[in-house]
Coordinates of C-alpha atoms and ligand atoms in Angstrom, one line a residue:
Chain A
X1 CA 0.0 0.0 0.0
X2 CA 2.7 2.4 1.0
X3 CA 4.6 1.7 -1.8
X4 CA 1.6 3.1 -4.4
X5 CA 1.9 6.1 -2.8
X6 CA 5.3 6.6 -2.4
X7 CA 5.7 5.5 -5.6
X8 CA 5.8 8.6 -7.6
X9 CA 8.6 10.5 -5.8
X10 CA 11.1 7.7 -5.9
X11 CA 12.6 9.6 -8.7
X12 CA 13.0 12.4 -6.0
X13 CA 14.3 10.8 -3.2
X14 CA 17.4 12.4 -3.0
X15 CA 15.8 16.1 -2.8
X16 CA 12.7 14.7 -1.2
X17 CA 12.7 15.6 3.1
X18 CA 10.7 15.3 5.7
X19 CA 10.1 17.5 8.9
X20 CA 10.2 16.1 12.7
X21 CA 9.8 18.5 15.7
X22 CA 10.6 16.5 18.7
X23 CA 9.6 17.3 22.1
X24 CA 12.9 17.0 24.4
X25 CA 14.2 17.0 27.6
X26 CA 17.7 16.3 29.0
X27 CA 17.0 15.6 32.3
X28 CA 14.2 14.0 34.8
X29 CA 14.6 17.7 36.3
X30 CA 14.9 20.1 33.4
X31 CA 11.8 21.9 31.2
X32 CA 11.2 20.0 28.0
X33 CA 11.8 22.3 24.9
X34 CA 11.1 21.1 21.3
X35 CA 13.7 21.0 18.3
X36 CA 13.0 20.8 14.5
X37 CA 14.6 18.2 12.1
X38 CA 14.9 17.9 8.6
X39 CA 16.0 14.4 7.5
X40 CA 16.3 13.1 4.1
X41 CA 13.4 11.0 2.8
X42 CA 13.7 7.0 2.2
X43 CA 10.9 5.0 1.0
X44 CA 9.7 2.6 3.7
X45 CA 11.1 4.7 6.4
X46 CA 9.5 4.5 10.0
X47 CA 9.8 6.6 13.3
X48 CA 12.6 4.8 14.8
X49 CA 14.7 4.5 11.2
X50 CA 14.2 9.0 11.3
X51 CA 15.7 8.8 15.0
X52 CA 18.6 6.5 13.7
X53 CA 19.5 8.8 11.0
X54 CA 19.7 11.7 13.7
X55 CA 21.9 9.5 15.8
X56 CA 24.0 9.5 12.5
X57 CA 23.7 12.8 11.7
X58 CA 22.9 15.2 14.9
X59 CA 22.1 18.1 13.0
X60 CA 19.0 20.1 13.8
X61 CA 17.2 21.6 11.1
X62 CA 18.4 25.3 11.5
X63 CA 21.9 23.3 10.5
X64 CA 23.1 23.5 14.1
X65 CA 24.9 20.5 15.8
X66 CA 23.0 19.3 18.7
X67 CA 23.3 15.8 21.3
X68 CA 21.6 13.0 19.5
X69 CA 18.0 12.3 20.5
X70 CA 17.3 9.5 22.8
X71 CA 14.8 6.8 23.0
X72 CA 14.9 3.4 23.7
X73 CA 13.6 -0.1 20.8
X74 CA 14.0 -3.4 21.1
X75 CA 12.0 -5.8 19.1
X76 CA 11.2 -3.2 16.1
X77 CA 8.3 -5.4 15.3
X78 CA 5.6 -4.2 17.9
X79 CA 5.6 -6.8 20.1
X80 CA 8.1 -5.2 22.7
X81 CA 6.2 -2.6 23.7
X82 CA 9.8 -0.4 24.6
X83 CA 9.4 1.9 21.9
X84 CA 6.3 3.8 22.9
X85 CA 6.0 7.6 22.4
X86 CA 3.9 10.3 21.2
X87 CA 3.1 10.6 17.4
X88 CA 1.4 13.6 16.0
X89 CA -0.6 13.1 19.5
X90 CA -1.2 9.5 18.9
X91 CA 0.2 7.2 21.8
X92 CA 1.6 4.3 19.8
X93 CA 4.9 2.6 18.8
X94 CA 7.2 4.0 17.3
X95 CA 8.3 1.1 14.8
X96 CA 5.3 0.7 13.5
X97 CA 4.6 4.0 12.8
X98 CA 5.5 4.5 8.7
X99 CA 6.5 7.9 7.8
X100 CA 4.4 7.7 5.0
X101 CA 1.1 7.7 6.8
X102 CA 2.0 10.4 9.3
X103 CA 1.0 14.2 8.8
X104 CA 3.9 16.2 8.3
X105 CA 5.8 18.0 10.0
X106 CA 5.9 14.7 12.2
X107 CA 5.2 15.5 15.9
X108 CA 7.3 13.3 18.8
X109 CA 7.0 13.9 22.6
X110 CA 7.0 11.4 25.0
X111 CA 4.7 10.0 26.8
X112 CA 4.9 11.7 29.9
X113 CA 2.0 10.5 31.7
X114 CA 5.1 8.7 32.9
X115 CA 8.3 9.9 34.6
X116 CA 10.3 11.3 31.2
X117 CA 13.7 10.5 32.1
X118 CA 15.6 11.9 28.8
X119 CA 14.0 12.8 25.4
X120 CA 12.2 10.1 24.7
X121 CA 12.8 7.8 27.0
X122 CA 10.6 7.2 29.5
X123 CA 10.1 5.1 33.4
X124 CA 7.3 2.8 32.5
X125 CA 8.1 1.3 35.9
X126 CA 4.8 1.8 37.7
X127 CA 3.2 -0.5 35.0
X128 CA 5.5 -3.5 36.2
X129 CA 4.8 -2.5 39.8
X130 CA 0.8 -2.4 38.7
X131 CA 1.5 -6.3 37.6
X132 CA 3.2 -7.1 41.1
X133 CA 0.3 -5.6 43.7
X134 CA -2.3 -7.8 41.7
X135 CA -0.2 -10.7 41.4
X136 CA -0.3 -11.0 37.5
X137 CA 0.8 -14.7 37.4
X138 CA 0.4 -18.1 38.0
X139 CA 1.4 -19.5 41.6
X140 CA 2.7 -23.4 40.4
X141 CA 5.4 -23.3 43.2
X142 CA 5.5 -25.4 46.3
X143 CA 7.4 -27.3 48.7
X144 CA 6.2 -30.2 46.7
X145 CA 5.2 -31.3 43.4
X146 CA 1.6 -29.8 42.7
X147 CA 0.9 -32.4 39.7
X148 CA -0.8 -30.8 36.7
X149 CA -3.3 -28.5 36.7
X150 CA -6.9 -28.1 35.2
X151 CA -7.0 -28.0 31.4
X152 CA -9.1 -24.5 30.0
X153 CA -11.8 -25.0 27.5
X154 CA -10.9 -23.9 24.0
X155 CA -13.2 -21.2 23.9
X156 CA -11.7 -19.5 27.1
X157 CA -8.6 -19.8 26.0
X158 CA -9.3 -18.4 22.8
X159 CA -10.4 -15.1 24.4
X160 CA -7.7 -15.7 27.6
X161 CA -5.0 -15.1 24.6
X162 CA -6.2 -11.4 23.3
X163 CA -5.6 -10.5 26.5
X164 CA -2.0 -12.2 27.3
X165 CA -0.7 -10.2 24.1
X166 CA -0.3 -7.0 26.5
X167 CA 3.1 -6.1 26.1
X168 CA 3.3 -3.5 29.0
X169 CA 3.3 -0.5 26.0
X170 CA 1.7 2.2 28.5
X171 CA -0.5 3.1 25.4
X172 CA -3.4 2.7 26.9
X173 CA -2.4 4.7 30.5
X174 CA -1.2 7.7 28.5
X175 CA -4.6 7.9 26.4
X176 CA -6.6 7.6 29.9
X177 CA -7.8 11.0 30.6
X178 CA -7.8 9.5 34.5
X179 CA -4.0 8.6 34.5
X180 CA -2.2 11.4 36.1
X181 CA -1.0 13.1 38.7
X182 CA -4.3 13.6 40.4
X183 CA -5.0 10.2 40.9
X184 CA -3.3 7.0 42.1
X185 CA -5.4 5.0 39.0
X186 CA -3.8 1.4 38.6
X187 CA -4.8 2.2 34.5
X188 CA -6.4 -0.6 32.0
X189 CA -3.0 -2.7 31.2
X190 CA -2.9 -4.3 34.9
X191 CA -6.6 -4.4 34.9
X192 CA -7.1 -6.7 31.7
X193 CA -4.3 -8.8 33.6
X194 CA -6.2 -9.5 36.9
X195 CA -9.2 -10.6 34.1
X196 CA -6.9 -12.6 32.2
X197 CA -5.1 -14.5 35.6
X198 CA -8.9 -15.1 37.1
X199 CA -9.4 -16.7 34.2
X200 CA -7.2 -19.6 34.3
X201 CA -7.9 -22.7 35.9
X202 CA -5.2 -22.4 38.3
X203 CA -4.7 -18.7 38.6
X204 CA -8.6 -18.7 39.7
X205 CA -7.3 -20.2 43.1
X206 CA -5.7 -16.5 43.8
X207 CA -9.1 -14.8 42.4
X208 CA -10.3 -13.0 45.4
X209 CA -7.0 -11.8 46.3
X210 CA -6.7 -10.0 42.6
X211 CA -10.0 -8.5 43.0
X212 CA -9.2 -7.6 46.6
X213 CA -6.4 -5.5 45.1
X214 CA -8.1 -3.5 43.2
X215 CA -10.9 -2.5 46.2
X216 CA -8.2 -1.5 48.3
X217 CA -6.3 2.0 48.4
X218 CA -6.6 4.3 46.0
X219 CA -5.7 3.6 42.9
X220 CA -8.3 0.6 42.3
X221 CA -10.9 0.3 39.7
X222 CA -12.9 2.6 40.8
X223 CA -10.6 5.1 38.9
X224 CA -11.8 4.3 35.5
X225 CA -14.7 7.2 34.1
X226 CA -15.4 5.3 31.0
X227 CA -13.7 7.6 28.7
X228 CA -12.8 4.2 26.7
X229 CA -10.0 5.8 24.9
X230 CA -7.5 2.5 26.2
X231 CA -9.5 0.2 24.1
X232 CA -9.2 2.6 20.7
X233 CA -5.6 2.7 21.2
X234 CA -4.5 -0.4 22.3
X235 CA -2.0 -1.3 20.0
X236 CA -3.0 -5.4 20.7
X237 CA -6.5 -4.8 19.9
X238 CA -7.1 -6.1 23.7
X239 CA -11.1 -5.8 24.6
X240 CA -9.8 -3.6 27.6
X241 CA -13.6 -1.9 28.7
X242 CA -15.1 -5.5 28.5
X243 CA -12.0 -6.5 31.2
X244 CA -13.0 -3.4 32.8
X245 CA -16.8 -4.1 32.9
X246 CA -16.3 -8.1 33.8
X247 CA -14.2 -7.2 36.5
X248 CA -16.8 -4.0 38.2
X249 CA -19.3 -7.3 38.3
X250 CA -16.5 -9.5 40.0
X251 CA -15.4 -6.5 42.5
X252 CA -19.1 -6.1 43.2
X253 CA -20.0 -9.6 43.9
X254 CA -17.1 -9.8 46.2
X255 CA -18.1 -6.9 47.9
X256 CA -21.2 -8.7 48.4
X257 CA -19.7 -12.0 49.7
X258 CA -17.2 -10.0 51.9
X259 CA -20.3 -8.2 53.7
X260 CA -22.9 -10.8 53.4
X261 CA -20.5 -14.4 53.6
X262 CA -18.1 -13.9 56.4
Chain B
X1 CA -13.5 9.1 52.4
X2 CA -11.4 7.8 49.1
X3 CA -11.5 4.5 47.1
X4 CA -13.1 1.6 45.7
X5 CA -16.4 1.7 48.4
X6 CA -16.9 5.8 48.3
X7 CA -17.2 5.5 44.6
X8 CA -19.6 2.8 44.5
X9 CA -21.6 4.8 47.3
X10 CA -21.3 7.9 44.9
X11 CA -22.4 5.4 42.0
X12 CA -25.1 3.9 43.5
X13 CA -26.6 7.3 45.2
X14 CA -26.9 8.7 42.0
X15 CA -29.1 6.2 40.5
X16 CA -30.8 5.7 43.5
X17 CA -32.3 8.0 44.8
X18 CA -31.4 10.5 42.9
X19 CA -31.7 9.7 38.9
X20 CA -35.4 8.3 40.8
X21 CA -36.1 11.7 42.4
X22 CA -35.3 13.4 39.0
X23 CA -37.7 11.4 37.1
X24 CA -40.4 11.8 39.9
X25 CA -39.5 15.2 39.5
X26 CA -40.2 15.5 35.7
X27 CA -43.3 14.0 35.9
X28 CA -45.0 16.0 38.4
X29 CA -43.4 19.4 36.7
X30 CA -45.4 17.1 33.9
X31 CA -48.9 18.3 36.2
X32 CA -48.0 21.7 34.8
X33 CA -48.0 21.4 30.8
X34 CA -51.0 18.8 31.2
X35 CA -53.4 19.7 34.1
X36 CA -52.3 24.0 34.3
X37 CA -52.5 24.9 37.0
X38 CA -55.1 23.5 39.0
X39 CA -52.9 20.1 38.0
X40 CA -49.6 21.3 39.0
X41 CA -51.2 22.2 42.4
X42 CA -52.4 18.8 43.2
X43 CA -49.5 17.3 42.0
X44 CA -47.4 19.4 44.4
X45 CA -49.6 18.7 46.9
X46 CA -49.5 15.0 46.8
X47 CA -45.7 15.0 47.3
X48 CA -46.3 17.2 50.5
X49 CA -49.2 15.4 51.9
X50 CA -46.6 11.9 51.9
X51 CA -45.8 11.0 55.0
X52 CA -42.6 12.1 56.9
X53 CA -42.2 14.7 54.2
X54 CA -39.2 15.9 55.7
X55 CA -37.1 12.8 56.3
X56 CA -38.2 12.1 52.7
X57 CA -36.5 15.1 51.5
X58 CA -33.4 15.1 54.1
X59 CA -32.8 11.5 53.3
X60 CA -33.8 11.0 49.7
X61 CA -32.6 14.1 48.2
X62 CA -30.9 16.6 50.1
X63 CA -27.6 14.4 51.8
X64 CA -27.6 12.1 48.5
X65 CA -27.4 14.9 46.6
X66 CA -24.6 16.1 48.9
X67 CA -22.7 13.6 49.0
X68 CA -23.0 12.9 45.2
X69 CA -22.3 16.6 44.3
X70 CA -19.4 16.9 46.0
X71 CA -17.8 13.8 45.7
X72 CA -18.2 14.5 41.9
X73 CA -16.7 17.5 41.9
X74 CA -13.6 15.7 43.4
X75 CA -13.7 13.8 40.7
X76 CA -14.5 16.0 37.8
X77 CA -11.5 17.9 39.4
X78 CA -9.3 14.3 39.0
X79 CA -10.0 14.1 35.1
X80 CA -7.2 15.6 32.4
X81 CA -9.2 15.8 29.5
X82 CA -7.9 14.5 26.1
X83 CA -10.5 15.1 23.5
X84 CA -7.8 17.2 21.5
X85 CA -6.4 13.7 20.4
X86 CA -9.3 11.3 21.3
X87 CA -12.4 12.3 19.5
X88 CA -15.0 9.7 20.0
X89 CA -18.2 10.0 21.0
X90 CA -17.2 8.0 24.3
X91 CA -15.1 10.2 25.3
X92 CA -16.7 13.3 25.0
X93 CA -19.4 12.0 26.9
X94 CA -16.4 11.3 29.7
X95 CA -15.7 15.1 29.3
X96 CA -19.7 16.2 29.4
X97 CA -20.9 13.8 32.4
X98 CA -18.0 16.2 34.3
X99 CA -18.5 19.4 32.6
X100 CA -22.9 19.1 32.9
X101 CA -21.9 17.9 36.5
X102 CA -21.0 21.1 37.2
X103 CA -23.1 23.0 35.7
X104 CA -26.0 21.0 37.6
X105 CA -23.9 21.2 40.8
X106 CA -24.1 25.4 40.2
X107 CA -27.7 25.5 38.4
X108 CA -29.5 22.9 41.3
X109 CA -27.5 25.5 44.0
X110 CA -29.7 27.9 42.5
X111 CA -33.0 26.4 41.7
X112 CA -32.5 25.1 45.1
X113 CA -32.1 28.6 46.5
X114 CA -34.9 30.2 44.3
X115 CA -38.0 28.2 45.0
X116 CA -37.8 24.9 48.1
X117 CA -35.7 27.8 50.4
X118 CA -38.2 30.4 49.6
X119 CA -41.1 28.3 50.8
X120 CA -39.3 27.5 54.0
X121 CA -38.5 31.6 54.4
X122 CA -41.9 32.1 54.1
X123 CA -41.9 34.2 51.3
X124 CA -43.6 31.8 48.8
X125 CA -46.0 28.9 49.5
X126 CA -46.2 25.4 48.0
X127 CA -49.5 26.0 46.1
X128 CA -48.2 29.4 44.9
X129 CA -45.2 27.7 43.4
X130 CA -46.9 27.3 40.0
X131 CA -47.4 31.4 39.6
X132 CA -43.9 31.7 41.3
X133 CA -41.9 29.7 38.6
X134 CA -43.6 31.4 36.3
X135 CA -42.8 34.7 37.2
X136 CA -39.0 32.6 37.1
X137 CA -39.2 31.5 33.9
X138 CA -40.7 35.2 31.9
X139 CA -37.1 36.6 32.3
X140 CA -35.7 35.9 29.9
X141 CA -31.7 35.3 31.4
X142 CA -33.8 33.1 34.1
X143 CA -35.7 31.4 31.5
X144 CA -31.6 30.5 29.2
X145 CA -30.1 29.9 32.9
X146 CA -33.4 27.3 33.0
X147 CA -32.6 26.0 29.5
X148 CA -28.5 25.3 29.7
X149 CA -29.5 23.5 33.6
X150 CA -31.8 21.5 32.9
X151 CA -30.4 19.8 29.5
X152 CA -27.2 19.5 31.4
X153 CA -28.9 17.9 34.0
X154 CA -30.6 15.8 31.8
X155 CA -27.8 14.6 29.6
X156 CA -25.7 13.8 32.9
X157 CA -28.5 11.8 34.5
X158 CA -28.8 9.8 31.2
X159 CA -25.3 9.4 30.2
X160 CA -25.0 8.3 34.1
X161 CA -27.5 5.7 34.2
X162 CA -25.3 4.4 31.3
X163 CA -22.3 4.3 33.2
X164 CA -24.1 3.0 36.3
X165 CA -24.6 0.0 34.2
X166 CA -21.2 0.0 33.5
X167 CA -19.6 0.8 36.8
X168 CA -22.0 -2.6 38.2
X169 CA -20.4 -5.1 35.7
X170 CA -24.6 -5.1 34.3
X171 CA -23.0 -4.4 30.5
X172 CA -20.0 -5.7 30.0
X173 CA -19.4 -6.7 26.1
X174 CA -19.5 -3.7 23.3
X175 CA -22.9 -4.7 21.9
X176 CA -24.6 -4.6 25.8
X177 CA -23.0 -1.3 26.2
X178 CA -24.5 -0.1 22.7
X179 CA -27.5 -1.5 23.6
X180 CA -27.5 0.4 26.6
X181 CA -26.6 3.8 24.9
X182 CA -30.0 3.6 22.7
X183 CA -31.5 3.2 25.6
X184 CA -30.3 6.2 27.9
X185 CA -30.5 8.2 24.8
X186 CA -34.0 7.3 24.5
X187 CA -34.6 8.0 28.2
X188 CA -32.8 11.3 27.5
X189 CA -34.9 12.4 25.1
X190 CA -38.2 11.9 26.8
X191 CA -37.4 13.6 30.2
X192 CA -35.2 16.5 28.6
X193 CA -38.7 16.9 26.4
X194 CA -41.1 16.6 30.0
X195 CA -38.9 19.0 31.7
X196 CA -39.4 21.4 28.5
X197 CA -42.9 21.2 28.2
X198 CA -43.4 22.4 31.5
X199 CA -40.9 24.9 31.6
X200 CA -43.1 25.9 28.4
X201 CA -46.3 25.5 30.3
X202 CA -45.1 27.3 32.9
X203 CA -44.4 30.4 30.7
X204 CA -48.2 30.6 29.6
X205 CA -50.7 33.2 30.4
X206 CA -52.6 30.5 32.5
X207 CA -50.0 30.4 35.5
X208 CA -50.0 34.5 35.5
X209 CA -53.1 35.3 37.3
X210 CA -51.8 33.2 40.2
X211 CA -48.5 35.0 39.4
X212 CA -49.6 38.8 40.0
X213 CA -50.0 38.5 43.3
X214 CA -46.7 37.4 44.9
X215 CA -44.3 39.6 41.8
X216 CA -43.3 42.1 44.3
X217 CA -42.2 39.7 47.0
X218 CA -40.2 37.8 44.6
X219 CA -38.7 40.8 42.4
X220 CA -37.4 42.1 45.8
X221 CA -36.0 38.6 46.5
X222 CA -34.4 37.5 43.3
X223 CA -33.8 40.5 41.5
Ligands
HEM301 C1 -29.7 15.8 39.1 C2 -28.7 15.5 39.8 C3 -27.8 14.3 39.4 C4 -28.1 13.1 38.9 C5 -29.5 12.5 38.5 C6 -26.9 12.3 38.8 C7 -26.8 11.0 38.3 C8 -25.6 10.4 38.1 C9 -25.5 9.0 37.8 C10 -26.6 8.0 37.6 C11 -24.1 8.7 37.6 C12 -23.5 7.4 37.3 C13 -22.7 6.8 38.4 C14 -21.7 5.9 37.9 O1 -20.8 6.3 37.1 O2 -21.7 4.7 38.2 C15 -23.4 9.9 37.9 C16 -22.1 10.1 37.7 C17 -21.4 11.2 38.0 N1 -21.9 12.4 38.6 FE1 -23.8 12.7 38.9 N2 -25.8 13.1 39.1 C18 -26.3 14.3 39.5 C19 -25.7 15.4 40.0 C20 -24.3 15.6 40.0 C21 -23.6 16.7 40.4 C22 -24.2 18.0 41.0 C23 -22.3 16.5 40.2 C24 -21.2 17.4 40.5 C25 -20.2 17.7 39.7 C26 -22.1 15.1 39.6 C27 -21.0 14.5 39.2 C28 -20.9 13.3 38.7 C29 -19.7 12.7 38.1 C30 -18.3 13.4 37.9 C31 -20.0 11.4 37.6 C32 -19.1 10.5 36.9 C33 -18.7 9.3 37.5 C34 -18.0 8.5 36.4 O3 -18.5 8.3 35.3 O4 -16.9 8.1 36.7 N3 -23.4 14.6 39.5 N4 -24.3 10.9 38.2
SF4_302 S1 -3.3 -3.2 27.2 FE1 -2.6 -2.6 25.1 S2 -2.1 -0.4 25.2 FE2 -2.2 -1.2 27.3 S3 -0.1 -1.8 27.9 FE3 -1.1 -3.6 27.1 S4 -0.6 -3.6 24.9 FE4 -0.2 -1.6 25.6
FES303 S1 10.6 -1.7 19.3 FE1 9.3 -3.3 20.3 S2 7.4 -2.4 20.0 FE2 8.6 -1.0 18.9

């Protein structure tokens, strides 16, 4: 597809340029500014090949020299999740994100609903922290052998799969409107995860204490409004207001059982 | 109070009693467009001749509404808005149900203040009411204030009653939740067009001969 379009100006590579004005920052501390650059064009290119050619070529577009910009890739196939930033206002990955379908000049910030530790490079540690208070995994150690556990029906584990593709991104807590620094929300990602864990035959032993995690403190589930901007940008495609919904009915039935069963 | 159980308290208080009362409400404002005056009298009257009228009020509108108001305030004051870069119709209505929050919060202050307190000042009486609102709603800044507060208040009782359904785990797939939206819009439209009517009815000629009597009292009371 992007080669049809790109198609007439291969003749003109070579003059051919495209603008990027990157929101930057050099440290944790200091006040982000933007800078302008004006890279040569190359069919095919992506957000992360433009950032390599300014680590080639640190040159901003007024012809000064400046310090490369940073970010940080891993996979470069959007499975990773490391290489998440700000496009034309879009939360999305950078690798995936062809030059020739983005409005020029191209736009990059960060996304910094997170701590922005330099340029682009962000502290998506709070994600990973989410996963650890609602115990996102399987407990299948003892002090002896457990034997094997309960098989899933096919159909559960159809659906159980969407949701294991999260890859941690942070797409979906930067396009939150209720991710911020006014509120302690948890955000959709960790959510979708305590779904996905109650699902399984042997995570469901640890149920309860997943839900209970997110009725405690403040940064539960109560913190989602609904906005269901998550689910439009999830990069996975992951059903994240139907995780949200299922799990306001289990929170709510085991407010119930708390009050009414013990 | 913070958390998981002061939201559901702020959840469930708005559907119950207060998206109830607001309904209640519409219908006996309702009295007014079909009955005049003679029917918007009774109507009053049968609310006030319930028993324990005041507990009813104190406990079935005033604190829940209290409670509800402020809390959602709090968390109007939480949100960061993002419809520059999201704009679906899910999350505007995440932006509205704060913004026509506030607005309600500020217009039910008012409404509040300009006819129930008046009664209990003495200044007004419950089967004068219908010649009181309309000497309310012939100004014409009185009669836009009337307009922008009660479609807010409207839209944010629908568009709640569809995220009280969410917010309970009652829809939880896409097509439940569109479902759903149909639904409240549906329930929008009628008691935004009840509230109207009356607000309409209350205008008329019929409701001024009551009216002539009590102008001075409230033209030195309200402006
Ligand atoms: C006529 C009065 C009102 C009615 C009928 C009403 C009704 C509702 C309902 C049914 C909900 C849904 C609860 C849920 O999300 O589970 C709601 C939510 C909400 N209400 Fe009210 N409400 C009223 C007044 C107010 C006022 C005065 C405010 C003050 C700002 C307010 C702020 C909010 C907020 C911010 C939410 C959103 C909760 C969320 O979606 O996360 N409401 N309201
Ligand atoms: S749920 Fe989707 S957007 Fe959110 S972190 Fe996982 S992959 Fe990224
Ligand atoms: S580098 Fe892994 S998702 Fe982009």
């Amino acid at each position: 597809m992007a080669e049809t379009t790109a198609a007439p100006n291969a003749g003109q590579n070579t003059s051919r340029r495209v603008k990027f004005v990157i929101t930057r920052q050099d440290t944790p501390e200091t006040k982000p500014y933007t800078e302008e650059f004006d890279l040569p064009y190359r069919p095919g290119m992506n957000v992360i090949s433009a950032l390599m050619e300014i680590q080639r070529n640190p040159v901003n577009a007024e012809g000064g020299s400046t310090a490369p910009v940073c970010w940080e890739s891993n996979c470069l196939e959007e499975v990773c999740g490391a290489c998440s930033m700000v496009i034309n206002g879009k939360p999305r990955q950078a690798c995936s994100a062809l030059v020739d379908q983005l409005e020029q000049p191209v736009r990059i910030a960060p996304m910094s609903t997170f701590p922005v530790v330099r340029d682009l490079v962000i502290d998506r540690s709070r994600m990973f922290n989410a996963l650890k208070k609602v115990k996102a995994w399987i407990p299948i150690d003892g002090t002896y052998d457990l034997g094997a556990g309960p098989r899933m029906p096919e159909k559960k584990r159809q659906w159980a799969y969407e949701l294991s593709k999260c890859m941690t991104c942070g797409v979906c807590l930067q396009a939150c409107p209720n991710v911020n620094d006014k509120t302690d929300f948890i955000g959709p990602a960790a959510l979708s995860q305590v779904r996905l864990f109650n699902a399984h035959p042997t995570g469901e032993m640890n149920a309860d204490d997943r839900l209970d995690m997110l009725m405690e403190g403040s940064d539960g589930i109560e913190g989602c409004g609904n906005s269901q901007n998550c689910v439009r940008a999830c990069p996975k495609g992951i059903p994240l207001t139907t995780s949200i919904a299922e799990l306001n009915k289990q929170t709510t039935k085991r407010m119930f059982k708390r009050w009414f069963a013990q | 109070m913070k958390g998981y159980y002061a939201r559901k308290v702020h959840s469930l208080l708005g559907l119950i009693p207060i998206s109830l009362f607001l309904i209640e409400h519409a219908i006996t404002n309702f009295a007014a467009y079909e009955g005049g005056p003679e029917g918007f009298r009774d109507a009053v009257r049968l609310l006030n001749d319930l028993p324990l009228v005041f507990f009813l009020e104190l406990f079935a509108i005033w604190l829940p509404l209290l409670f509800h108001g402020v809390y959602g305030l709090y968390i109007a004051y939480q949100a960061q808005p993002n419809l520059g870069h999201f704009k679906t119709e899910r999350n505007w209505r995440f932006v509205m149900q704060r913004i026509t929050g506030v607005i309600a919060f500020i217009f039910i202050i008012w409404h509040v203040y300009t006819t129930r307190f008046q009664i209990t000042l003495g200044n007004t009486t419950h089967d004068e009411l219908g010649g009181w609102m309309h000497n309310i709603v012939t100004q014409p800044g009185f009669f836009v204030f009337f307009l922008v507060g009660v479609i807010a208040t409207t839209f944010h009782f629908a568009n709640g009653v569809w995220a009280f359904f969410v917010s309970w785990g009652i829809t939880v797939g896409p097509r439940a939740q569109r479902i759903s939206s149909y639904i409240c819009l549906g329930l929008f439209v009628v008691v935004t067009a009840m509230f109207l009517m009356s607000l309409f009815a209350f205008r008329s000629a019929e409701f001024a001969d009551t009216a002539s009597v009590i102008t001075t009292t409230l033209h030195t009371m309200i402006g």
